[in-house]
PDB file of C-alpha atoms in Angstrom:
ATOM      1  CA  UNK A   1       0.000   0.000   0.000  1.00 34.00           C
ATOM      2  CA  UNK A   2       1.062   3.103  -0.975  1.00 35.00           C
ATOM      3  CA  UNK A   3       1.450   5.862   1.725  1.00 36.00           C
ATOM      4  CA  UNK A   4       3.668   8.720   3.251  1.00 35.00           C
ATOM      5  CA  UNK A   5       7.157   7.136   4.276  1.00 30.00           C
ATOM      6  CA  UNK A   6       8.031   7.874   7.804  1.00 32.00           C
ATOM      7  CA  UNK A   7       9.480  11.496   8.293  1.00 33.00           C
ATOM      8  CA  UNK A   8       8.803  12.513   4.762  1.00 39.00           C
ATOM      9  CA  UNK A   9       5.778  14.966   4.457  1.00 41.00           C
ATOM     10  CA  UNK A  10       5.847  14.425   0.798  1.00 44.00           C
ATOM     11  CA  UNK A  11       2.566  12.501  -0.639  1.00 47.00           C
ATOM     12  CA  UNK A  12       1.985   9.755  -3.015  1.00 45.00           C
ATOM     13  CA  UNK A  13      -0.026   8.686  -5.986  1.00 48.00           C
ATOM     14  CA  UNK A  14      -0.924   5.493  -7.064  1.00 48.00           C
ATOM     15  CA  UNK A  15      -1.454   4.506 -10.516  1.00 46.00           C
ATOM     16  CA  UNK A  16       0.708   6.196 -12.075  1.00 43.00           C
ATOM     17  CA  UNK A  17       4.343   6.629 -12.102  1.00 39.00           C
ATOM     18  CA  UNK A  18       5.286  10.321 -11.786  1.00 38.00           C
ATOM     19  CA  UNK A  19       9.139  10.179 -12.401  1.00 34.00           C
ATOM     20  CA  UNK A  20       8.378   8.753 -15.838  1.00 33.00           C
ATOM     21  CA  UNK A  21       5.377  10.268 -16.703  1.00 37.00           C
ATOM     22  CA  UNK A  22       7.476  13.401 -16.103  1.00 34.00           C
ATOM     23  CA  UNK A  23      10.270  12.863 -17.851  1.00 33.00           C
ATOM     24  CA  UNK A  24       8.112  11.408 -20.674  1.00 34.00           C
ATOM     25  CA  UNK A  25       6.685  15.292 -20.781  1.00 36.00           C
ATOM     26  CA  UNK A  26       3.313  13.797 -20.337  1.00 37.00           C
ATOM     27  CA  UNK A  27       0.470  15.854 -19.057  1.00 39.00           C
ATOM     28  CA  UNK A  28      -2.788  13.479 -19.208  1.00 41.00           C
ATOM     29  CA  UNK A  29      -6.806  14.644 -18.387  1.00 42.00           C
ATOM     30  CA  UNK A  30      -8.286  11.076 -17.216  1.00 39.00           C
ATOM     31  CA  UNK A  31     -11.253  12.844 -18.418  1.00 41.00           C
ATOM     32  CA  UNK A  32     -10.406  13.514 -21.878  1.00 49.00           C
ATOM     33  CA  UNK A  33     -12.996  11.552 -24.032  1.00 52.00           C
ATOM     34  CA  UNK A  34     -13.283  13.403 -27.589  1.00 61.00           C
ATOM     35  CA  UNK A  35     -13.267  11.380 -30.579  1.00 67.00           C
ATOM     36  CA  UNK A  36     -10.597  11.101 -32.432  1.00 73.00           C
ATOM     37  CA  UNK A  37      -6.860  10.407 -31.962  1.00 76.00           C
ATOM     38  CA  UNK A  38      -4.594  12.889 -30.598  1.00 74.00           C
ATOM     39  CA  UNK A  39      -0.770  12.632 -29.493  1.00 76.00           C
ATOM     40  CA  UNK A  40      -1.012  12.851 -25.822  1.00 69.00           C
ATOM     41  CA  UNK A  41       2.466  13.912 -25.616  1.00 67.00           C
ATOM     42  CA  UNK A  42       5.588  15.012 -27.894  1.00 75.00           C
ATOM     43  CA  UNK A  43       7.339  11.574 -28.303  1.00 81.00           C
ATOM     44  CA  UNK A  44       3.895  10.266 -29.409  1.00 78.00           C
ATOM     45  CA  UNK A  45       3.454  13.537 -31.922  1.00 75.00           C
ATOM     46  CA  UNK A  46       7.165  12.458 -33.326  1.00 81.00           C
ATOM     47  CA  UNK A  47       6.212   8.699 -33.675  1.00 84.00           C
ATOM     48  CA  UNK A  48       3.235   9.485 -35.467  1.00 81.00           C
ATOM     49  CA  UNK A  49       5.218  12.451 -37.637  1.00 80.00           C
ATOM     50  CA  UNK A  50       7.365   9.757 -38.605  1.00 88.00           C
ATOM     51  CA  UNK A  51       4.784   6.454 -39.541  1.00 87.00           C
ATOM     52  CA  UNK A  52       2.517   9.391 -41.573  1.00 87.00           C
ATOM     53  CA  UNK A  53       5.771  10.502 -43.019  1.00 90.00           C
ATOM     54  CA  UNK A  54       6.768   7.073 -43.959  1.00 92.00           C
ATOM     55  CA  UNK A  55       3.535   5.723 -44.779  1.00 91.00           C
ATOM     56  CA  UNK A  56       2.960   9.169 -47.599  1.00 92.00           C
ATOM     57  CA  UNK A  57       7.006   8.905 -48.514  1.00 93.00           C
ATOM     58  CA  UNK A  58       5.758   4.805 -49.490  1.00 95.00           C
ATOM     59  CA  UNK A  59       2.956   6.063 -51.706  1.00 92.00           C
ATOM     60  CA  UNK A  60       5.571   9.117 -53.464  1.00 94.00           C
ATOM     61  CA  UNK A  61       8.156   6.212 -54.694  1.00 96.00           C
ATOM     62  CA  UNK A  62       5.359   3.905 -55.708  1.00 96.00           C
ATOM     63  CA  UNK A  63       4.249   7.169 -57.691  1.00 94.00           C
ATOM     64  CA  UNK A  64       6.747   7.678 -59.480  1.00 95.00           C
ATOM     65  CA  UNK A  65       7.617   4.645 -60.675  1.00 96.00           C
ATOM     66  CA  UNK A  66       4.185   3.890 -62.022  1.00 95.00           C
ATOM     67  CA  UNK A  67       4.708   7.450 -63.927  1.00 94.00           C
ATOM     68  CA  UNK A  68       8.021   6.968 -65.319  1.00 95.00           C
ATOM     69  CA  UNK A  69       6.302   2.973 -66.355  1.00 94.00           C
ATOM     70  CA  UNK A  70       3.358   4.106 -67.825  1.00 94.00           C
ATOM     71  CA  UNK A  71       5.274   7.024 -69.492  1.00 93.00           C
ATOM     72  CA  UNK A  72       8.644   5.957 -71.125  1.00 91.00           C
ATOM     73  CA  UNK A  73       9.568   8.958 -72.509  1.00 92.00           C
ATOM     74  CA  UNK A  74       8.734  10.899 -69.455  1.00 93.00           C
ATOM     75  CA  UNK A  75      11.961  13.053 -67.580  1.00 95.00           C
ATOM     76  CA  UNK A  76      12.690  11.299 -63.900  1.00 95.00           C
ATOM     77  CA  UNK A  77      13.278  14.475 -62.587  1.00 96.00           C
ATOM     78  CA  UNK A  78       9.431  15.434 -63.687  1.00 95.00           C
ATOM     79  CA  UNK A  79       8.253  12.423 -62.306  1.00 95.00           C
ATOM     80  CA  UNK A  80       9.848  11.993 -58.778  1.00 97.00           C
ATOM     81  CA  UNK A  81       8.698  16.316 -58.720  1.00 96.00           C
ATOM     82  CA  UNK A  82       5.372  15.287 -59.038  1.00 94.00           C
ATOM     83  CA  UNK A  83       5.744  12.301 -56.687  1.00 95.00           C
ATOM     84  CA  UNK A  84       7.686  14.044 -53.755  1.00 96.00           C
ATOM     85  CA  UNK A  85       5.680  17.650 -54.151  1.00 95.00           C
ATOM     86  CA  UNK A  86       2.306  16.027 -53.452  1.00 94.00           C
ATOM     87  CA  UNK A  87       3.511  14.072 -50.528  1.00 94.00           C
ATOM     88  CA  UNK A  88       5.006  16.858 -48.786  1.00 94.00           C
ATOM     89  CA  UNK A  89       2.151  18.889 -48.735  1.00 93.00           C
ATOM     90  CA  UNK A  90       0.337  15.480 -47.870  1.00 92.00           C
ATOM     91  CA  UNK A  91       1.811  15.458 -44.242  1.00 90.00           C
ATOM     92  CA  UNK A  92       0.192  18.473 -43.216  1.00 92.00           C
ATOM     93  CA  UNK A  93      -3.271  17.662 -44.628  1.00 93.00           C
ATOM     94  CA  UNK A  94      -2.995  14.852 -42.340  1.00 91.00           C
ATOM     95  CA  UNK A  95      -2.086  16.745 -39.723  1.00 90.00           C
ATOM     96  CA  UNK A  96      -5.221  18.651 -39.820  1.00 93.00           C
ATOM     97  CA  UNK A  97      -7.351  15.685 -40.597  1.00 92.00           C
ATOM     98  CA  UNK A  98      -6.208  14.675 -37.312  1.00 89.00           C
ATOM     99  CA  UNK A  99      -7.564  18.195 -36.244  1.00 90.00           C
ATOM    100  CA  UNK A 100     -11.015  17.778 -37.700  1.00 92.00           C
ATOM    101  CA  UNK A 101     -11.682  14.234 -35.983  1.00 90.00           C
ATOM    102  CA  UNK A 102     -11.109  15.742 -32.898  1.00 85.00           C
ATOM    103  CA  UNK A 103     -12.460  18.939 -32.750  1.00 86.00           C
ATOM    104  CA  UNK A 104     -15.487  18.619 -35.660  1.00 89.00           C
ATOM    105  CA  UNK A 105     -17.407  15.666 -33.551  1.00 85.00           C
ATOM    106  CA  UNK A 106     -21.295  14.837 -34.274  1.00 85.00           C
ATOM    107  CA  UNK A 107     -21.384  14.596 -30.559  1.00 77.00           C
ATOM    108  CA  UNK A 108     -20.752  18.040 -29.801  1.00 76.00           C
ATOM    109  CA  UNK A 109     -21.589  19.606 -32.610  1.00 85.00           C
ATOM    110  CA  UNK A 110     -24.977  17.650 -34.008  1.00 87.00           C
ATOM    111  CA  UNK A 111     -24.594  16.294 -36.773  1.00 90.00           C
ATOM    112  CA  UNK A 112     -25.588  18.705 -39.355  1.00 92.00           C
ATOM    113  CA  UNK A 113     -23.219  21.206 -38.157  1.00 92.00           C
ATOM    114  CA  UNK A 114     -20.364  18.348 -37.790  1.00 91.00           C
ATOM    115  CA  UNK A 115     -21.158  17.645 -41.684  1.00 93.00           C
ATOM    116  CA  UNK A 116     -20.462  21.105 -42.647  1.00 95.00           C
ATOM    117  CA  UNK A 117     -17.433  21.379 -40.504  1.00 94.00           C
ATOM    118  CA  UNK A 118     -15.862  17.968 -42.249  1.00 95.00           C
ATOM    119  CA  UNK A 119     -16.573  19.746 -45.844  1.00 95.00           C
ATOM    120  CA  UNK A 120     -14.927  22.805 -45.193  1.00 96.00           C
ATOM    121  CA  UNK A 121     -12.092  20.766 -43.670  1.00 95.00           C
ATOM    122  CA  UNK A 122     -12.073  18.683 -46.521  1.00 95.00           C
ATOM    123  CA  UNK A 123     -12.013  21.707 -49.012  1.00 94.00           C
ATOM    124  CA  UNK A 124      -9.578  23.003 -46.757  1.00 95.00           C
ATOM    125  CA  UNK A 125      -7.250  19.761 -47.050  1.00 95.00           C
ATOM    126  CA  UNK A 126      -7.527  19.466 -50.998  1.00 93.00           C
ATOM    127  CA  UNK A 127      -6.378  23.765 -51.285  1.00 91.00           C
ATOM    128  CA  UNK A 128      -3.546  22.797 -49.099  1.00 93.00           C
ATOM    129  CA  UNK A 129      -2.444  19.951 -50.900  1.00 92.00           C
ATOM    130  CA  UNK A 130      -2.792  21.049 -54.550  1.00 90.00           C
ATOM    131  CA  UNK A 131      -1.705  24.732 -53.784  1.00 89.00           C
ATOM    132  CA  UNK A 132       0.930  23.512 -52.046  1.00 92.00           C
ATOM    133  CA  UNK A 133       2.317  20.997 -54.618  1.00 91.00           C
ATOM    134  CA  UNK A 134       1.701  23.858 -57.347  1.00 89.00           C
ATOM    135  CA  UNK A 135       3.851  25.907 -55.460  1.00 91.00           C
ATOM    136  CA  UNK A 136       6.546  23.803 -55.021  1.00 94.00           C
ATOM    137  CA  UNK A 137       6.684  22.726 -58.738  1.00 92.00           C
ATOM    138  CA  UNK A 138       6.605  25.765 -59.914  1.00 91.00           C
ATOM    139  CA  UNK A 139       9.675  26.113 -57.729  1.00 94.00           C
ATOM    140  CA  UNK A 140      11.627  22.434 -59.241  1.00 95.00           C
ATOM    141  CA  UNK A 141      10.274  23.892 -62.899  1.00 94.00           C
ATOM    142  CA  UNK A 142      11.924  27.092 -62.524  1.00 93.00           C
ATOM    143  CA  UNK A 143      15.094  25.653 -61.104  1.00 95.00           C
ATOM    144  CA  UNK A 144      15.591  22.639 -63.844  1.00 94.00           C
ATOM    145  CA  UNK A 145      15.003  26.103 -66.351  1.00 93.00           C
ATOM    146  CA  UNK A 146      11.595  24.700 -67.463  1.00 93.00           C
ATOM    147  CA  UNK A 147       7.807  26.022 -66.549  1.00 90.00           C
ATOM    148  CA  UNK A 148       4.922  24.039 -64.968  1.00 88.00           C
ATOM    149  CA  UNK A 149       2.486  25.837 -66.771  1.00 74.00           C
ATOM    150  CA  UNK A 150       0.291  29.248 -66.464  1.00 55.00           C
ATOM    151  CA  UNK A 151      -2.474  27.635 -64.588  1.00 62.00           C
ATOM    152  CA  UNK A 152      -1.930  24.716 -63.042  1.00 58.00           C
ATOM    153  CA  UNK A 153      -3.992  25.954 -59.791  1.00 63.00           C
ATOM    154  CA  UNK A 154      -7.405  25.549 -61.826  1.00 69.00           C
ATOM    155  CA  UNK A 155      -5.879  23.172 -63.682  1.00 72.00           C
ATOM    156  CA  UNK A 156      -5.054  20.770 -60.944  1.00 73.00           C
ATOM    157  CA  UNK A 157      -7.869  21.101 -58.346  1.00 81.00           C
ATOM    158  CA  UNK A 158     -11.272  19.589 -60.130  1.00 83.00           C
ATOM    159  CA  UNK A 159      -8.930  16.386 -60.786  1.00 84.00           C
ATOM    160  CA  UNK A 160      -7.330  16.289 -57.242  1.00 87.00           C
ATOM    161  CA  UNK A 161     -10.863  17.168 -55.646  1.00 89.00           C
ATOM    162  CA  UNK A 162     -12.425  13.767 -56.275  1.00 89.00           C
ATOM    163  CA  UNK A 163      -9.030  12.054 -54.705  1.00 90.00           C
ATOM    164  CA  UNK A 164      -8.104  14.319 -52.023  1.00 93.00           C
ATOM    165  CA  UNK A 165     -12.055  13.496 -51.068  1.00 93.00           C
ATOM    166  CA  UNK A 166     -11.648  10.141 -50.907  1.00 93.00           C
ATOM    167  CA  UNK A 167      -8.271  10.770 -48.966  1.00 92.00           C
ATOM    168  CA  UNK A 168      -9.777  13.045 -46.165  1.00 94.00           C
ATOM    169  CA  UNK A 169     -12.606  10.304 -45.827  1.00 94.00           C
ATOM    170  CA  UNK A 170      -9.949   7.671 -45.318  1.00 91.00           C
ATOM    171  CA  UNK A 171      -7.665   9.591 -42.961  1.00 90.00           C
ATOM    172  CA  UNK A 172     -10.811  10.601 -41.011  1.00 91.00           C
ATOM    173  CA  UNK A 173     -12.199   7.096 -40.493  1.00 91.00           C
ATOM    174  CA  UNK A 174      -8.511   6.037 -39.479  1.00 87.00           C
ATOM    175  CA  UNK A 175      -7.952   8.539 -36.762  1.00 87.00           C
ATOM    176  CA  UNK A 176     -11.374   8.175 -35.097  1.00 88.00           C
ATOM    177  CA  UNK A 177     -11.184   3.935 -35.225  1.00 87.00           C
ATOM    178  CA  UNK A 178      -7.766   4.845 -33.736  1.00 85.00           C
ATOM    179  CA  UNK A 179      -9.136   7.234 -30.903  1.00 83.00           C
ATOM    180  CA  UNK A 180     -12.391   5.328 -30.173  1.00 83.00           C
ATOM    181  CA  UNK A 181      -9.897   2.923 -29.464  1.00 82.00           C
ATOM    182  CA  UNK A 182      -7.527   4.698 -27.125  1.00 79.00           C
ATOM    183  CA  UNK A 183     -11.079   5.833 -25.365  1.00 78.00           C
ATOM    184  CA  UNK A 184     -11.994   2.555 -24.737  1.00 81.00           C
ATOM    185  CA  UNK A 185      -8.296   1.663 -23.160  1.00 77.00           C
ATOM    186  CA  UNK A 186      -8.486   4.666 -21.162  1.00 73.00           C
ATOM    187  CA  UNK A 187     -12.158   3.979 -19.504  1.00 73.00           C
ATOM    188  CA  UNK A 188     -10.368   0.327 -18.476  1.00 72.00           C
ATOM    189  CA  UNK A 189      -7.493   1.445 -17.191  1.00 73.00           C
ATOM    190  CA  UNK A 190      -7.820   1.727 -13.173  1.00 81.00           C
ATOM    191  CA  UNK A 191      -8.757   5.468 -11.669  1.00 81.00           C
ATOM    192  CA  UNK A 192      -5.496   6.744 -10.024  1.00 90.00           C
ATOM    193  CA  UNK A 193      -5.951   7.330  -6.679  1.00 93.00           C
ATOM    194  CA  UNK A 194      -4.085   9.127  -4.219  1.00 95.00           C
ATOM    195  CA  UNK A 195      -3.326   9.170  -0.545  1.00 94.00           C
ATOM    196  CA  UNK A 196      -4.381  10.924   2.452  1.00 95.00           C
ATOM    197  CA  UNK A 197      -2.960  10.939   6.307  1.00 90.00           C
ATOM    198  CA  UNK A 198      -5.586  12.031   7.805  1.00 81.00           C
ATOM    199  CA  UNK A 199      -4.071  11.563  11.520  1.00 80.00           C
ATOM    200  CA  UNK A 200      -3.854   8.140  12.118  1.00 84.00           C
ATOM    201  CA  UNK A 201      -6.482   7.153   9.156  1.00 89.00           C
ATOM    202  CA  UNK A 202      -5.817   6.544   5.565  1.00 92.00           C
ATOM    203  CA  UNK A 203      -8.231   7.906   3.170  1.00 92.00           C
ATOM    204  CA  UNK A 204      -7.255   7.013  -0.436  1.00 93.00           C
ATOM    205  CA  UNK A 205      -9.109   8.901  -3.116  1.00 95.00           C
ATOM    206  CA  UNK A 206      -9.392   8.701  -6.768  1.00 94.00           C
ATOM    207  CA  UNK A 207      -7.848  11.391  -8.571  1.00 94.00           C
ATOM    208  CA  UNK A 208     -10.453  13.495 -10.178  1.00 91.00           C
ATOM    209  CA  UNK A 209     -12.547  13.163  -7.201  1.00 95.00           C
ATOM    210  CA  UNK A 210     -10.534  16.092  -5.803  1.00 97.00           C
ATOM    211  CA  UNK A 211     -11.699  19.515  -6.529  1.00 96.00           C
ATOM    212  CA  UNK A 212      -9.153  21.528  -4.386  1.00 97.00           C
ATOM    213  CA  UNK A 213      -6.625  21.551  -2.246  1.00 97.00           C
ATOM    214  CA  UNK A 214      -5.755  24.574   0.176  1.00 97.00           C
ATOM    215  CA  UNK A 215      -3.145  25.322   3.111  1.00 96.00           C
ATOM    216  CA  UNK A 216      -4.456  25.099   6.825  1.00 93.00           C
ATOM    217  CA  UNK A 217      -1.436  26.215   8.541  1.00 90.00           C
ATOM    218  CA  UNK A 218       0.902  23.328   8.919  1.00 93.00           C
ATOM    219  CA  UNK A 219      -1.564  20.590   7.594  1.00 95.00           C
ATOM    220  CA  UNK A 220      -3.257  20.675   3.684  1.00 97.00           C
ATOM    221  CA  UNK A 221      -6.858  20.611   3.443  1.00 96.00           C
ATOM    222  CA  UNK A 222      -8.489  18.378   0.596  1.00 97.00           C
ATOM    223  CA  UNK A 223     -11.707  19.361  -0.813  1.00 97.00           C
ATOM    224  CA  UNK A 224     -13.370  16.293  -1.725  1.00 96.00           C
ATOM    225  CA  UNK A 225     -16.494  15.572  -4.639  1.00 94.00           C
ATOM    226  CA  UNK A 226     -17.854  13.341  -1.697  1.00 94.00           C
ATOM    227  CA  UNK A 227     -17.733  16.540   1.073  1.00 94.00           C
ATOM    228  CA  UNK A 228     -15.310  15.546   3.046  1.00 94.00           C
ATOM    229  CA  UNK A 229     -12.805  17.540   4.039  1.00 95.00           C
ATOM    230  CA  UNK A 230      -9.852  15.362   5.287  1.00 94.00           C
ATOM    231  CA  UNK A 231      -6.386  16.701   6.590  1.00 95.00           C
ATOM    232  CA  UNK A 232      -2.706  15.954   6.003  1.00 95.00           C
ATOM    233  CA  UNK A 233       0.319  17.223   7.656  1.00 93.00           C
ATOM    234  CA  UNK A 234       2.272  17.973   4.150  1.00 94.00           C
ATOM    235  CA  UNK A 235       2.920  21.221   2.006  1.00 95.00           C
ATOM    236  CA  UNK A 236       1.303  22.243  -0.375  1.00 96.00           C
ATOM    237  CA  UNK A 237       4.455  22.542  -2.321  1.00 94.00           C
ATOM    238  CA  UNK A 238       4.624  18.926  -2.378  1.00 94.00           C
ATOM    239  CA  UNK A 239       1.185  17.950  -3.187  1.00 95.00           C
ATOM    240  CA  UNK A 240       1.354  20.139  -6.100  1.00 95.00           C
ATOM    241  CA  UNK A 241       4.500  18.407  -7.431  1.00 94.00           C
ATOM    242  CA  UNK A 242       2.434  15.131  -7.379  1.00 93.00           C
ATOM    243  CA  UNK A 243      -0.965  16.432  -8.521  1.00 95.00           C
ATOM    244  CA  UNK A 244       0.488  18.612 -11.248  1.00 91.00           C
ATOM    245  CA  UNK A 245       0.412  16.558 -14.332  1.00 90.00           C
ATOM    246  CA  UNK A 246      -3.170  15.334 -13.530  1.00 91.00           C
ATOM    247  CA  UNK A 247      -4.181  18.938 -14.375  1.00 91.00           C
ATOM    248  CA  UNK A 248      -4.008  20.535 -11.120  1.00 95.00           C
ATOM    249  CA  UNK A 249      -3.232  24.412 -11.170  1.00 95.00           C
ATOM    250  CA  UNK A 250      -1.538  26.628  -8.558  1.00 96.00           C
ATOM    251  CA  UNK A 251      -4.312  29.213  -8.363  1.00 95.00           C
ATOM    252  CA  UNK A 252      -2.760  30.943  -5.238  1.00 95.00           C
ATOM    253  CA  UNK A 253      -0.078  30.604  -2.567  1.00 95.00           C
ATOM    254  CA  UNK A 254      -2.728  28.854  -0.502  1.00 96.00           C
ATOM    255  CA  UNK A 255      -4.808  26.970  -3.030  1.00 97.00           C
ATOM    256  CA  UNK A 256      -4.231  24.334  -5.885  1.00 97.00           C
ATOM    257  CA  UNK A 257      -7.407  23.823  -7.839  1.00 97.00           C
ATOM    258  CA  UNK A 258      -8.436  20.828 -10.256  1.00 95.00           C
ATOM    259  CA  UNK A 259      -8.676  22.499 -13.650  1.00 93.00           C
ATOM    260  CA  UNK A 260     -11.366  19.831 -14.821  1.00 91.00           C
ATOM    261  CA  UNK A 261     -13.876  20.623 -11.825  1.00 93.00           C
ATOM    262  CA  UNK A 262     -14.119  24.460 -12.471  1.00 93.00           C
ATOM    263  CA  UNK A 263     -17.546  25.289 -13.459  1.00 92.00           C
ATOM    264  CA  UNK A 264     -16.482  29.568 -13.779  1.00 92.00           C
ATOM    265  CA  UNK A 265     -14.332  32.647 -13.602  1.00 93.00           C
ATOM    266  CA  UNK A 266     -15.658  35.578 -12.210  1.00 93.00           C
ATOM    267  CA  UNK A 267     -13.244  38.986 -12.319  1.00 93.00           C
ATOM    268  CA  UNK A 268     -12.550  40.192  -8.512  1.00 91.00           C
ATOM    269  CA  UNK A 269     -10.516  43.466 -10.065  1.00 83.00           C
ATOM    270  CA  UNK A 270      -7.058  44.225  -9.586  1.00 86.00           C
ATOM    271  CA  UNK A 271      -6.354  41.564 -11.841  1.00 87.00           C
ATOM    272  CA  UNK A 272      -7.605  38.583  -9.193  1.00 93.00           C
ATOM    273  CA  UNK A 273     -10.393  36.309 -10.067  1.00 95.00           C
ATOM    274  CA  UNK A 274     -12.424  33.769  -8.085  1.00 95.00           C
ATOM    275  CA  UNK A 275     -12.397  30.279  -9.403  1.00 95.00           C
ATOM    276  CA  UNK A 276     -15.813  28.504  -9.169  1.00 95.00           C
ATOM    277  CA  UNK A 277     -15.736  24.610  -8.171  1.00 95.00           C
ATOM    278  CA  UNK A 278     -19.543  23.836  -8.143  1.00 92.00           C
ATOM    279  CA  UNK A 279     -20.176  25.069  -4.879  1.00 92.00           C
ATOM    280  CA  UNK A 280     -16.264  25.903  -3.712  1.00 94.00           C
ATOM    281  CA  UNK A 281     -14.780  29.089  -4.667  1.00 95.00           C
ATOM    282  CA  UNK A 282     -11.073  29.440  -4.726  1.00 96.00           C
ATOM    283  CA  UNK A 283      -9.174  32.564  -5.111  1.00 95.00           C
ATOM    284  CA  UNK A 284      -7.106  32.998  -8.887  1.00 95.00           C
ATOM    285  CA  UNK A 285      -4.323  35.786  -7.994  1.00 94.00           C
ATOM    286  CA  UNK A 286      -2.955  37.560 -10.290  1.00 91.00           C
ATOM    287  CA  UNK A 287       0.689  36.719  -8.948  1.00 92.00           C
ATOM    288  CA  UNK A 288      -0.010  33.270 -11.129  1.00 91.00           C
ATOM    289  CA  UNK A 289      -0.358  34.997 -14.759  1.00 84.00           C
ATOM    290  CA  UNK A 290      -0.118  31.396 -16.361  1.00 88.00           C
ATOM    291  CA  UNK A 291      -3.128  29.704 -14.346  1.00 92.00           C
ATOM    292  CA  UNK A 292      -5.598  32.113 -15.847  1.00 90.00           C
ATOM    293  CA  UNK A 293      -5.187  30.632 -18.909  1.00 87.00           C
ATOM    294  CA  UNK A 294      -4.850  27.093 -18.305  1.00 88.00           C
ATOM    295  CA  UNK A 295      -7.732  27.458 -16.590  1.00 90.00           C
ATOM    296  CA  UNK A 296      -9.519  29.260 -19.310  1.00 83.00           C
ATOM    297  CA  UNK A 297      -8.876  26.256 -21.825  1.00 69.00           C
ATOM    298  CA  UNK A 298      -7.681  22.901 -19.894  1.00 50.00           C
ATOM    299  CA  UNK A 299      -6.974  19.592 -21.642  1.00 52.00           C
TER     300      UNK A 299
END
């Protein structure tokens, strides 16, 4: 069992392993359920730079190699331009596909609206690709002392509409089978909890089930979803170090708050606020410029 070693005020989690999920630059909301997959951390955004990368660099060779079969008298240089071109500016159209899962949901947009979010995005993704690759032919062209044409632009779009279509469609459907999927591990995994000396009891909590946490003089005072109110003989310097990545915020010198429980911000003046828990209010001062805003927009 977890618990607070002998002489050391500092408090422990269980569930997680801090040390690596710091050093892993991981900051994770247990209650982060939108649709869609999204890198929950930067060596997760790198791994999946690289398979997309890989994946769209695949499809570029097998381009141009069907091009310079299909077309024997056709330069290489043309054909691995045409090839490479349109899979660089592929990378970033699946970048925002990505985007569009996640933030364009049916869910919490309806489904109408959702629709018409998905065909801008899609619009979006096919002016990014084909102005893109226009762009950097034009470049190549230029360079190799040739010309790609007056207007490829209009030339190019009707064409790449119908495929780019087809492509946003796929890379949707991929990155929401791949999120609903990392939803469903999450909602198994076990709720970490952590633990509280209170005296000579042990109260262990789950994680999200704690809406503040505030100084009492030499003790810390947990604000519970439950009511209670239990005590621990800590800092709050400590607790914070521990409670941190789970998307606590140091609101004030005497008060850490649980960004996912606020339910409002009201303006006190001076540049202090009031942070609204349900029925808790914390203060927000404005010696902590940075928890405004994370507390404006958490994850």
């Amino acid at each position: 069992m977890s618990d607070l070693i002998e002489g050391n005020d500092r408090p422990r989690v269980r569930g997680e392993t801090g040390l690596w999920q710091r050093l892993r630059g991981e900051r994770r909301d247990p209650g982060d359920q939108r649709p869609g997959y999204w890198p929950r951390d930067r060596r997760e955004a790198v791994i999946l730079l690289f398979m997309v990368t890989g994946i769209i660099g695949l499809f570029a060779i097998v381009g141009a190699l069907t091009s310079l079969s299909d077309r024997p008298g056709l330069e290489p240089w043309k054909a691995w331009t045409w090839a490479l071109t349109s899979a660089a500016t592929a990378v970033p159209g699946a970048i925002l596909c990505m985007a569009a899962v996640r933030y364009a949901s049916p869910a919490e947009w309806g489904w109408p609206r959702a629709l018409g979010l998905h065909a801008g995005a899609a619009l979006a993704y096919t002016l990014l690709h084909v102005g893109g690759f226009v762009a950097l032919r034009k470049v190549v062209y230029g360079a190799m002392g040739d010309s790609y044409g007056a207007g490829p632009l209009l030339e190019e779009f009707p064409y790449e509409l119908r495929k780019d279509l087809l492509t946003y469609a796929a890379n949707v459907t991929l990155f929401w089978l791949v999120g609903d999927r990392q939803r469903r591990a999450r909602k198994a995994e076990p709720r970490p909890t952590f633990d509280i000396r209170d005296g000579s009891r042990l109260v262990r909590v789950a994680i999200d089930d704690i809406i503040a946490v505030s100084s009492a003089g030499n003790y810390v005072e947990f604000w519970l979803a439950d009511g209670r109110r239990p005590l621990m003989r800590a800092t709050l310097a400590a607790v914070e170090v521990e409670l941190e990545r789970f998307g606590f915020v140091r609101a004030h010198r005497s008060w850490l708050v649980n960004a996912a429980r606020v339910t409002g911000l009201r303006p006190d003046g001076s540049g202090d606020w009031t942070v609204q828990l349900g029925l808790i209010e914390a203060p927000l001062s404005r010696r902590f410029p940075g928890a405004l805003e994370r507390l404006r927009s958490p994850r």
